[in-house]
Short mmCIF file of C-alpha atoms and ligand atoms in Angstrom, two decimals:
data_model
loop_
_atom_site.label_atom_id
_atom_site.label_comp_id
_atom_site.label_asym_id
_atom_site.label_seq_id
_atom_site.Cartn_x
_atom_site.Cartn_y
_atom_site.Cartn_z
CA MET A 294 -74.04 -3.24 -5.35
CA ASN A 295 -73.06 -5.91 -3.38
CA THR A 296 -73.56 -9.02 -5.51
CA GLU A 297 -74.01 -11.49 -2.58
CA SER A 298 -76.97 -9.47 -1.88
CA HIS A 299 -78.51 -8.03 -4.80
CA GLN A 300 -82.22 -9.66 -5.56
CA LYS A 301 -82.38 -11.48 -8.69
CA MET A 302 -85.70 -10.57 -10.30
CA PRO A 303 -87.77 -13.26 -12.38
CA THR A 304 -88.08 -12.66 -16.21
CA PRO A 305 -91.08 -10.54 -16.17
CA SER A 306 -94.14 -12.15 -17.08
CA ALA A 307 -96.32 -10.68 -19.86
CA THR A 308 -99.15 -11.75 -18.01
CA GLU A 309 -100.60 -13.06 -14.55
CA ASP A 310 -99.82 -16.50 -15.62
CA GLY A 311 -97.03 -18.11 -13.53
CA LEU A 312 -97.01 -15.04 -10.78
CA PHE A 313 -96.75 -17.39 -7.95
CA SER A 314 -94.05 -19.25 -8.84
CA GLU A 315 -92.08 -16.21 -9.69
CA LEU A 316 -93.09 -14.66 -6.48
CA SER A 317 -91.77 -17.75 -4.95
CA SER A 318 -88.67 -17.31 -6.51
CA VAL A 319 -88.21 -13.77 -5.00
CA LEU A 320 -89.40 -15.01 -1.55
CA SER A 321 -87.15 -17.43 -1.40
CA GLN A 322 -83.95 -15.62 -2.65
CA TYR A 323 -84.49 -12.97 -0.30
CA ALA A 324 -84.97 -15.41 2.49
CA SER A 325 -81.37 -16.69 1.75
CA VAL A 326 -79.73 -13.70 1.40
CA HIS A 327 -81.26 -11.36 4.03
CA LYS A 328 -79.45 -13.02 6.78
CA THR A 329 -76.06 -13.11 5.72
CA ALA A 330 -75.76 -9.66 3.25
CA LYS A 331 -75.07 -6.21 4.54
CA VAL A 332 -77.46 -5.25 7.12
CA VAL A 333 -78.33 -2.40 4.97
CA GLU A 334 -77.44 -1.08 1.39
CA TYR A 335 -77.65 2.48 2.48
CA GLU A 336 -78.28 5.25 0.11
CA ASN A 337 -79.57 8.95 0.40
CA TYR A 338 -83.12 9.91 -0.05
CA THR A 339 -82.55 11.40 -3.49
CA THR A 340 -80.44 8.68 -4.88
CA LEU A 341 -83.46 6.18 -3.83
CA LYS A 342 -86.08 8.02 -5.00
CA ASN A 343 -84.27 8.35 -8.50
CA LYS A 344 -83.84 4.67 -8.41
CA LEU A 345 -87.48 4.17 -7.88
CA MET A 346 -88.73 6.48 -10.30
CA ALA A 347 -86.00 5.23 -13.25
CA LEU A 348 -88.64 2.73 -14.87
CA ASP A 349 -88.17 1.31 -18.06
CA SER A 350 -91.81 0.92 -18.51
CA PRO A 351 -94.36 3.96 -18.14
CA ILE A 352 -96.97 4.15 -15.20
CA GLY A 353 -99.99 2.55 -15.94
CA SER A 354 -98.35 0.25 -18.84
CA GLN A 355 -99.70 -2.78 -17.05
CA SER A 356 -96.08 -4.42 -17.08
CA TRP A 357 -94.75 -6.69 -14.98
CA ALA A 358 -91.31 -5.42 -15.63
CA GLY A 359 -92.11 -2.35 -13.82
CA VAL A 360 -93.40 -4.23 -10.73
CA TRP A 361 -90.28 -6.55 -10.64
CA ALA A 362 -88.04 -3.71 -10.91
CA THR A 363 -89.77 -1.66 -8.14
CA VAL A 364 -89.79 -5.05 -5.87
CA GLU A 365 -85.78 -5.17 -7.05
CA THR A 366 -85.09 -1.61 -5.43
CA TYR A 367 -87.17 -2.32 -2.49
CA LEU A 368 -85.77 -5.29 -1.55
CA ASN A 369 -82.17 -4.53 -2.23
CA HIS A 370 -82.32 -1.40 -0.48
CA SER A 371 -84.70 -2.57 2.55
CA VAL A 372 -83.19 -2.77 5.92
CA LYS A 373 -82.62 -6.53 6.71
CA THR A 374 -84.25 -6.75 9.55
CA ALA A 375 -83.79 -10.48 10.40
CA HIS A 376 -79.87 -10.14 10.00
CA PRO A 377 -78.04 -11.04 13.27
CA GLN A 378 -76.46 -7.61 13.36
CA TYR A 379 -79.64 -5.91 13.40
CA PHE A 380 -80.33 -4.65 16.97
CA ASN A 381 -81.84 -1.42 16.09
CA GLN A 382 -85.44 -1.45 17.22
CA LEU A 383 -87.74 -3.12 19.86
CA TRP A 384 -88.52 -5.89 17.02
CA ALA A 385 -86.40 -7.91 15.08
CA GLY A 386 -86.03 -11.39 13.02
CA GLN A 387 -88.12 -13.54 11.29
CA SER A 388 -90.05 -16.72 12.15
CA ALA A 389 -91.44 -19.11 9.22
CA PRO A 390 -95.01 -20.01 10.67
CA ALA A 391 -95.67 -16.45 11.44
CA LEU A 392 -94.36 -15.35 7.94
CA VAL A 393 -96.53 -18.09 6.49
CA GLY A 394 -99.49 -16.40 8.36
CA SER A 395 -98.89 -12.89 6.93
CA VAL A 396 -98.60 -14.12 3.49
CA ILE A 397 -101.58 -16.35 3.79
CA GLU A 398 -103.54 -13.28 5.64
CA ALA A 399 -102.53 -11.07 2.33
CA LEU A 400 -103.81 -13.96 0.06
CA ALA A 401 -107.30 -14.48 1.74
CA ASN A 402 -107.88 -10.60 2.18
CA THR A 403 -110.61 -10.21 4.70
CA SER A 404 -111.53 -7.79 7.39
CA MET A 405 -111.90 -8.64 11.33
CA TYR A 406 -115.37 -6.95 11.97
CA THR A 407 -117.66 -9.53 11.21
CA TYR A 408 -117.72 -13.51 11.55
CA GLU A 409 -119.55 -13.92 8.14
CA VAL A 410 -116.52 -12.36 6.25
CA ALA A 411 -113.77 -13.80 8.56
CA PRO A 412 -115.03 -17.08 9.94
CA VAL A 413 -111.87 -18.83 10.92
CA ALA A 414 -109.87 -15.40 11.70
CA THR A 415 -112.62 -14.90 14.14
CA VAL A 416 -112.02 -18.15 15.78
CA VAL A 417 -108.34 -17.85 15.84
CA GLU A 418 -108.60 -14.32 17.54
CA ASN A 419 -110.55 -15.20 20.25
CA GLU A 420 -108.58 -18.41 20.95
CA MET A 421 -105.26 -16.52 21.02
CA LEU A 422 -106.67 -13.98 23.07
CA ASN A 423 -107.77 -16.41 25.62
CA VAL A 424 -104.20 -17.61 25.64
CA PHE A 425 -102.70 -14.31 26.46
CA LYS A 426 -105.38 -13.40 28.86
CA LYS A 427 -104.59 -16.93 30.62
CA VAL A 428 -100.70 -16.05 30.66
CA LEU A 429 -101.28 -12.69 31.99
CA GLY A 430 -103.77 -13.61 34.65
CA PHE A 431 -106.54 -11.33 32.59
CA HIS A 432 -109.15 -14.36 33.36
CA SER A 433 -112.44 -12.76 33.16
CA GLY A 434 -111.93 -9.47 31.05
CA GLU A 435 -112.05 -8.77 27.36
CA ALA A 436 -108.81 -8.00 24.98
CA GLN A 437 -108.91 -6.13 21.40
CA VAL A 438 -106.39 -6.29 18.46
CA THR A 439 -105.09 -3.02 17.92
CA THR A 440 -102.98 -1.53 15.47
CA GLY A 441 -100.13 -1.31 17.81
CA GLY A 442 -99.10 -0.06 21.37
CA SER A 443 -99.73 3.50 21.07
CA ASN A 444 -103.37 2.65 19.86
CA SER A 445 -103.58 0.45 22.73
CA ASN A 446 -102.35 3.24 25.32
CA TYR A 447 -104.85 5.49 23.54
CA VAL A 448 -107.71 3.37 23.90
CA ALA A 449 -106.88 2.61 27.47
CA LEU A 450 -106.75 6.25 28.31
CA LEU A 451 -110.55 6.49 26.68
CA LEU A 452 -111.51 3.34 28.85
CA ALA A 453 -110.39 5.11 31.89
CA LEU A 454 -111.97 8.47 30.93
CA HIS A 455 -115.40 6.89 30.35
CA GLN A 456 -115.17 4.89 33.44
CA LYS A 457 -114.62 8.12 35.47
CA PHE A 458 -117.02 10.32 33.64
CA PRO A 459 -120.24 8.04 32.27
CA SER A 460 -121.63 10.90 30.91
CA LEU A 461 -118.75 11.37 28.42
CA LYS A 462 -120.30 9.53 25.93
CA GLN A 463 -123.33 11.67 25.25
CA THR A 464 -121.56 14.97 26.35
CA GLY A 465 -118.08 15.11 25.76
CA LEU A 466 -115.73 16.74 28.16
CA HIS A 467 -117.91 19.80 28.20
CA GLY A 468 -118.46 21.11 31.77
CA LEU A 469 -116.51 18.17 33.24
CA PRO A 470 -113.68 18.96 35.57
CA LYS A 471 -110.29 18.94 34.55
CA CYS A 472 -108.61 15.68 34.91
CA ALA A 473 -105.21 14.39 35.51
CA VAL A 474 -103.12 11.33 34.14
CA PHE A 475 -99.97 10.18 35.54
CA VAL A 476 -97.06 8.56 33.71
CA SER A 477 -93.29 8.31 34.29
CA THR A 478 -90.83 10.89 32.51
CA GLU A 479 -89.24 7.77 30.74
CA ALA A 480 -92.60 6.40 29.55
CA HIS A 481 -93.69 6.23 25.90
CA TYR A 482 -94.35 9.22 23.77
CA SER A 483 -97.80 7.91 22.71
CA MET A 484 -99.48 9.12 26.09
CA ASP A 485 -98.58 12.46 25.05
CA LYS A 486 -100.31 11.76 21.93
CA ALA A 487 -103.11 9.95 23.46
CA SER A 488 -103.57 12.92 25.78
CA VAL A 489 -104.08 15.21 22.89
CA MET A 490 -106.37 12.69 20.76
CA ALA A 491 -108.65 12.07 23.82
CA GLY A 492 -109.05 16.17 24.20
CA ILE A 493 -107.72 16.42 27.93
CA GLY A 494 -104.61 18.22 26.43
CA LEU A 495 -100.86 17.92 27.36
CA GLU A 496 -101.52 19.92 30.63
CA SER A 497 -103.35 17.36 32.01
CA LEU A 498 -100.62 14.49 31.65
CA TYR A 499 -98.20 14.68 34.83
CA LYS A 500 -94.88 13.32 34.15
CA ILE A 501 -93.62 11.59 37.21
CA PRO A 502 -89.63 11.32 37.75
CA THR A 503 -87.97 7.84 37.84
CA ASP A 504 -85.43 6.60 40.10
CA GLN A 505 -81.98 5.81 39.08
CA HIS A 506 -83.11 2.53 37.52
CA GLY A 507 -85.73 4.04 35.49
CA VAL A 508 -88.82 3.30 37.76
CA MET A 509 -91.73 5.78 38.21
CA ARG A 510 -90.78 7.01 41.93
CA VAL A 511 -94.18 6.21 43.69
CA ASP A 512 -93.55 9.01 46.62
CA GLU A 513 -93.49 11.80 44.09
CA LEU A 514 -96.58 10.16 42.05
CA GLU A 515 -98.37 10.42 45.40
CA LYS A 516 -97.37 13.87 46.21
CA GLN A 517 -98.23 14.91 42.48
CA ILE A 518 -101.67 13.26 42.80
CA GLU A 519 -102.35 15.05 45.89
CA SER A 520 -101.64 18.45 44.70
CA CYS A 521 -103.84 17.98 41.49
CA ILE A 522 -106.53 16.89 44.04
CA ALA A 523 -105.71 20.03 45.46
CA ALA A 524 -106.11 22.04 42.69
CA GLY A 525 -109.70 20.90 41.65
CA ARG A 526 -108.42 17.90 38.84
CA ILE A 527 -110.04 14.62 39.22
CA PRO A 528 -107.11 11.89 38.92
CA ILE A 529 -107.92 9.55 36.02
CA SER A 530 -105.28 7.11 35.26
CA ILE A 531 -101.99 6.27 36.33
CA VAL A 532 -99.90 4.65 33.57
CA GLY A 533 -97.32 2.27 34.51
CA THR A 534 -94.68 0.98 32.16
CA ALA A 535 -93.41 -2.66 31.96
CA GLY A 536 -90.26 -2.41 29.88
CA THR A 537 -89.56 1.20 28.93
CA THR A 538 -88.17 1.41 25.29
CA VAL A 539 -84.64 2.74 26.35
CA ARG A 540 -83.65 0.61 29.45
CA GLY A 541 -86.43 -1.76 29.67
CA ALA A 542 -87.34 -0.57 33.22
CA PHE A 543 -90.26 -1.88 34.81
CA ASP A 544 -92.14 0.07 37.30
CA ASN A 545 -93.64 -1.32 40.25
CA ILE A 546 -97.30 -2.18 39.23
CA GLU A 547 -98.22 -3.68 42.82
CA ALA A 548 -97.27 -0.25 44.55
CA LEU A 549 -98.97 1.55 41.29
CA ALA A 550 -102.02 -0.60 42.27
CA ASP A 551 -102.03 0.37 45.47
CA VAL A 552 -102.16 4.09 44.83
CA ALA A 553 -104.57 3.74 42.21
CA ASN A 554 -106.94 1.81 44.67
CA ARG A 555 -106.32 4.73 47.14
CA PHE A 556 -107.27 7.54 44.89
CA ASP A 557 -109.92 5.62 42.89
CA CYS A 558 -108.43 6.02 39.60
CA TRP A 559 -107.57 3.65 36.45
CA LEU A 560 -104.58 1.47 36.38
CA HIS A 561 -103.21 1.42 32.84
CA VAL A 562 -100.17 -0.85 32.19
CA ASP A 563 -97.94 -0.39 28.86
CA GLY A 564 -96.58 -3.95 28.47
CA ALA A 565 -96.29 -3.06 25.09
CA TRP A 566 -92.53 -4.18 24.98
CA GLY A 567 -92.11 -6.05 28.41
CA GLY A 568 -95.67 -7.79 28.44
CA ALA A 569 -93.88 -11.12 26.82
CA VAL A 570 -91.78 -11.70 29.97
CA ALA A 571 -95.05 -13.37 31.34
CA PHE A 572 -93.96 -16.29 29.11
CA SER A 573 -91.25 -17.21 31.67
CA SER A 574 -91.26 -18.10 35.27
CA LYS A 575 -87.62 -16.58 35.57
CA THR A 576 -89.03 -13.00 34.26
CA LYS A 577 -93.09 -12.81 35.05
CA ILE A 578 -91.99 -11.50 38.36
CA LEU A 579 -91.27 -8.51 36.83
CA LEU A 580 -95.13 -7.99 36.13
CA LYS A 581 -96.10 -8.76 39.46
CA GLY A 582 -99.13 -7.10 40.20
CA VAL A 583 -100.42 -6.80 36.94
CA GLU A 584 -103.45 -9.03 37.56
CA ARG A 585 -104.51 -5.55 39.61
CA ALA A 586 -104.53 -3.60 36.61
CA ASP A 587 -107.55 -2.19 34.73
CA SER A 588 -105.70 -2.72 31.36
CA MET A 589 -102.59 -3.35 29.74
CA THR A 590 -100.97 -2.92 26.52
CA TRP A 591 -98.90 -5.80 24.96
CA ASP A 592 -97.14 -5.96 21.29
CA ALA A 593 -96.92 -9.40 20.54
CA HIS A 594 -94.52 -8.00 16.96
CA LYS A 595 -91.92 -7.13 19.71
CA MET A 596 -90.48 -9.32 21.80
CA LEU A 597 -92.22 -12.37 20.59
CA GLY A 598 -91.08 -11.74 17.05
CA ILE A 599 -94.33 -11.88 15.50
CA PRO A 600 -94.46 -9.97 11.86
CA LEU A 601 -95.71 -6.19 12.45
CA MET A 602 -98.27 -5.31 13.76
CA CYS A 603 -99.66 -7.57 16.23
CA GLY A 604 -100.96 -5.24 19.04
CA VAL A 605 -103.53 -6.29 22.03
CA LEU A 606 -104.99 -4.13 24.81
CA PHE A 607 -106.31 -6.20 27.70
CA THR A 608 -108.99 -4.90 30.45
CA GLN A 609 -109.92 -6.89 33.28
CA HIS A 610 -113.35 -5.55 32.66
CA ARG A 611 -116.19 -6.32 30.65
CA GLY A 612 -118.54 -4.18 28.54
CA HIS A 613 -116.21 -1.13 28.45
CA PHE A 614 -114.70 -1.77 24.94
CA ASP A 615 -118.66 -1.24 24.10
CA ARG A 616 -118.61 2.18 25.51
CA VAL A 617 -116.00 3.69 23.39
CA CYS A 618 -116.06 1.32 20.04
CA ASN A 619 -119.88 0.12 19.77
CA LEU A 620 -121.39 3.50 18.33
CA GLY A 621 -123.66 4.59 15.70
CA ASP A 622 -126.17 2.60 13.39
CA THR A 623 -124.33 -0.65 12.60
CA SER A 624 -127.15 -2.58 11.48
CA TYR A 625 -126.03 -2.50 7.76
CA ILE A 626 -122.69 -4.39 8.84
CA PHE A 627 -123.80 -6.27 11.97
CA HIS A 628 -126.15 -8.70 11.90
CA ASP A 629 -127.72 -10.19 15.60
CA SER A 630 -124.30 -11.99 16.13
CA GLU A 631 -123.28 -13.84 19.53
CA GLU A 632 -121.17 -12.47 21.86
CA ARG A 633 -117.43 -12.20 20.58
CA GLN A 634 -118.65 -13.61 17.15
CA ASP A 635 -118.51 -10.44 15.30
CA LEU A 636 -115.29 -8.20 16.59
CA GLY A 637 -116.06 -4.94 14.86
CA PRO A 638 -117.92 -3.81 18.19
CA TYR A 639 -114.87 -4.45 20.12
CA SER A 640 -112.41 -2.33 18.43
CA LEU A 641 -111.64 1.33 17.28
CA GLN A 642 -111.47 0.73 13.46
CA CYS A 643 -113.92 -0.61 11.22
CA GLY A 644 -111.69 -2.41 8.69
CA ARG A 645 -109.08 -4.46 10.35
CA ARG A 646 -106.25 -7.01 9.08
CA VAL A 647 -106.06 -10.25 10.49
CA ASP A 648 -103.36 -9.90 12.75
CA MET A 649 -103.95 -13.03 14.81
CA LEU A 650 -103.33 -15.52 11.99
CA LYS A 651 -99.69 -15.00 12.06
CA MET A 652 -99.18 -15.19 15.94
CA TRP A 653 -102.00 -18.16 15.91
CA LEU A 654 -99.52 -20.08 13.50
CA GLU A 655 -96.42 -19.41 15.57
CA TYR A 656 -98.31 -20.17 19.00
CA ILE A 657 -99.66 -23.61 17.42
CA PHE A 658 -95.73 -24.75 16.13
CA TYR A 659 -93.90 -23.33 18.84
CA GLY A 660 -96.43 -23.35 22.05
CA GLU A 661 -95.90 -21.43 25.05
CA GLN A 662 -92.94 -23.35 26.13
CA GLY A 663 -91.26 -22.31 22.59
CA PHE A 664 -91.88 -18.69 23.88
CA LYS A 665 -90.73 -19.14 27.43
CA ALA A 666 -87.39 -20.84 25.82
CA ARG A 667 -87.15 -17.42 23.57
CA ILE A 668 -87.30 -15.06 26.35
CA ASP A 669 -85.22 -16.88 28.52
CA ASN A 670 -82.66 -16.94 25.71
CA PHE A 671 -82.81 -13.35 25.22
CA MET A 672 -82.05 -13.08 28.72
CA ARG A 673 -78.90 -15.13 28.56
CA LEU A 674 -77.62 -13.08 25.52
CA ALA A 675 -78.14 -10.02 27.16
CA SER A 676 -76.26 -10.83 30.18
CA ILE A 677 -73.28 -12.17 27.43
CA ALA A 678 -73.48 -9.01 26.27
CA GLU A 679 -73.29 -6.89 29.74
CA GLU A 680 -70.54 -9.22 30.65
CA ARG A 681 -68.85 -8.39 27.48
CA ILE A 682 -69.32 -4.44 28.14
CA GLU A 683 -67.94 -4.75 31.60
CA SER A 684 -64.54 -6.76 30.45
CA GLU A 685 -63.84 -3.89 28.01
CA PRO A 686 -61.93 -0.97 29.25
CA THR A 687 -63.37 1.55 26.89
CA LEU A 688 -66.93 0.39 27.24
CA GLU A 689 -69.39 1.14 29.93
CA LEU A 690 -72.89 0.04 30.99
CA GLN A 691 -74.75 2.92 31.66
CA SER A 692 -77.92 1.65 33.02
CA LYS A 693 -78.81 -1.32 35.21
CA ARG A 694 -79.99 -4.10 32.84
CA TRP A 695 -83.32 -5.25 33.31
CA ILE A 696 -84.46 -7.44 30.42
CA ASN A 697 -82.95 -7.40 26.87
CA ASN A 698 -82.17 -3.72 26.66
CA ILE A 699 -78.39 -2.94 26.97
CA CYS A 700 -77.60 0.69 27.44
CA PHE A 701 -73.66 1.22 27.04
CA ARG A 702 -71.19 3.53 25.51
CA SER A 703 -67.34 4.17 24.15
CA THR A 704 -65.84 5.83 26.82
CA VAL A 705 -62.63 7.05 25.11
CA CYS A 706 -62.59 9.72 22.30
CA ALA A 707 -59.90 11.78 21.06
CA ASN A 708 -61.97 14.83 20.92
CA GLY A 709 -63.47 14.82 24.35
CA ASP A 710 -67.05 14.93 22.95
CA LEU A 711 -68.66 11.58 24.07
CA ASN A 712 -72.39 12.15 22.74
CA GLN A 713 -70.97 13.07 19.34
CA PHE A 714 -68.10 10.35 19.30
CA ASN A 715 -70.90 7.35 20.01
CA LYS A 716 -73.45 8.89 17.82
CA ALA A 717 -70.37 8.67 14.85
CA VAL A 718 -69.56 5.09 15.50
CA ARG A 719 -73.13 4.20 15.44
CA GLU A 720 -73.78 6.00 12.16
CA HIS A 721 -70.50 4.41 10.71
CA LEU A 722 -71.80 1.10 11.28
CA HIS A 723 -75.16 1.82 9.72
CA LYS A 724 -73.88 3.13 6.65
CA GLN A 725 -71.35 0.70 6.11
CA GLY A 726 -74.36 -2.00 6.64
CA SER A 727 -72.40 -3.94 9.17
CA SER A 728 -74.25 -3.61 12.27
CA PHE A 729 -77.51 -1.54 13.30
CA VAL A 730 -77.82 -0.62 16.51
CA ASN A 731 -79.82 2.52 18.09
CA ILE A 732 -78.92 5.52 20.24
CA ALA A 733 -81.08 7.53 22.74
CA TYR A 734 -80.47 9.85 25.51
CA LEU A 735 -80.41 9.32 29.46
CA GLY A 736 -80.72 12.61 30.52
CA ASP A 737 -78.13 14.67 28.55
CA GLU A 738 -76.14 11.41 27.82
CA LEU A 739 -76.18 9.72 24.38
CA THR A 740 -76.53 6.22 25.02
CA VAL A 741 -76.39 3.13 22.35
CA ARG A 742 -79.32 0.93 22.91
CA LEU A 743 -78.65 -2.54 21.83
CA ILE A 744 -81.76 -4.50 21.86
CA ILE A 745 -81.59 -8.67 21.63
CA THR A 746 -84.81 -9.52 20.13
CA ASN A 747 -84.23 -11.91 17.38
CA LYS A 748 -84.53 -15.35 18.10
CA ASP A 749 -82.07 -16.61 15.69
CA VAL A 750 -78.99 -14.00 17.13
CA THR A 751 -76.41 -16.42 18.76
CA GLU A 752 -73.42 -15.63 21.38
CA GLU A 753 -70.91 -15.30 18.40
CA ASP A 754 -72.99 -12.51 16.65
CA ILE A 755 -73.51 -10.66 20.02
CA HIS A 756 -69.43 -10.82 20.42
CA GLU A 757 -69.29 -9.92 16.56
CA PHE A 758 -71.01 -6.90 16.92
CA PHE A 759 -68.81 -5.84 19.99
CA ASP A 760 -65.93 -6.37 17.84
CA ARG A 761 -67.12 -4.31 15.17
CA TRP A 762 -68.01 -1.81 17.81
CA LEU A 763 -64.73 -1.54 19.02
CA ALA A 764 -62.74 -1.43 15.57
CA ALA A 765 -64.77 1.43 14.32
CA ALA A 766 -64.48 3.20 17.53
CA SER A 767 -60.63 2.82 17.14
CA ALA A 768 -60.37 3.98 13.82
CA LEU A 769 -62.37 6.95 14.41
CA ASN A 770 -60.38 7.93 17.48
CA LYS A 771 -57.01 7.28 14.98
CA ARG A 772 -58.66 9.62 11.99
CA VAL A 773 -59.36 12.00 14.84
CA MET A 774 -55.78 12.27 16.40
CA ALA A 775 -54.31 12.09 12.84
CA CYS A 776 -56.24 15.42 11.95
CA GLU A 777 -54.91 17.28 15.33
N1 ABU B 1011 -93.03 1.62 20.06
C1 ABU B 1011 -92.29 1.61 19.14
C2 ABU B 1011 -90.91 1.54 19.65
C3 ABU B 1011 -89.84 1.39 19.02
C4 ABU B 1011 -88.32 1.29 19.46
O1 ABU B 1011 -88.27 1.59 20.54
O2 ABU B 1011 -87.72 0.48 19.05
#
């Protein structure tokens, strides 16, 4: 075990006395190593399972030794997602004010459905959502906090369906004409799930091809809508993406709004990843036209760096959440509250965590100007990464860089299979715990997806990543050549 990263556990207490000081020492020790140790102490599933089950004290013994031993295994082998070499997902890093919010939220343990049980949390959520609505230009509409982007996209599809078919609430889809929903081929897979969950089926989800930069082709969209109408289908919703997961591409929202207008259908924008560009005047242009969308998904746990989960769904309309979320006899729980004082009727869940406290603490600490600086810095670092790739003869950028997604690969490999080679380099860095980056496919071509979304990452960390990548690639090539 890497002793530098090893999480030291407190002496087990016989009782809960002293628990908080012990917990505090665990937190501060993890915080002191998780940015400097390995990104991950990788172990396979069976080894981890054996470690986890090897408890000195039997299950049910009410021994703190078992609890701390499990915490030790958990932290030692957790992926250090705030590490400056962690570039794997659309979320990374850690910020102290938001972390305080997460801890306090767990400590006070309440549910977001009524003002009675969550008084301060209700005010916090409403005020935070008002800030977001102002930033996006969704002034008159409503917002709900969701479990994340997939959930938001699903609810947005329900809103669109209920808008088109007001009888849906009573009769369901029985007897209604077939419908059609349009997304790009690079849209998030949650739209497939949403179509199934909403009961319209995968055959009602039309995937529109993208151009060479990952943008939905509006000419193809129009053709597809016309052909669906000719076949007797009703266009329900166009779903544009603001920041695709792989390339970070932005659909042309203005053009999609024109098409939605022409065919009288809902326009939803999945901005789970790219919505945060609204905080900077330099990048907000990418969302041009978003104020014309009927709804929008945005995950604050992604580019804004709030601890998971912190998802929001916005709509320009009022009263639409009521249609799909405010149902049944709720008199046992909601007691004559003012508008937006009991938030339960505005959300899909009943019980819900207080996700906006961490967001609010981050907001009052950094303010909108702090978020702007964060977004601008990500774009600056991403352009440094792009320049580095362009300056390296054995690397290539595989797609236009839109924001802080960088799609690249090594172009020289001894055995000729670039997909296998780049995958192997990535796996080597991951298992070694030195850098953690993701892979995806652009057509049949594997691409290495580098995401820069940790506010503490520096220019040096970016160069360090490429140094490690190039060294691993060169070593792998040498090994392959030695075997031939
Ligand atoms: N919606 C989650 C996407 C995660 C990722 O692409 O990193």
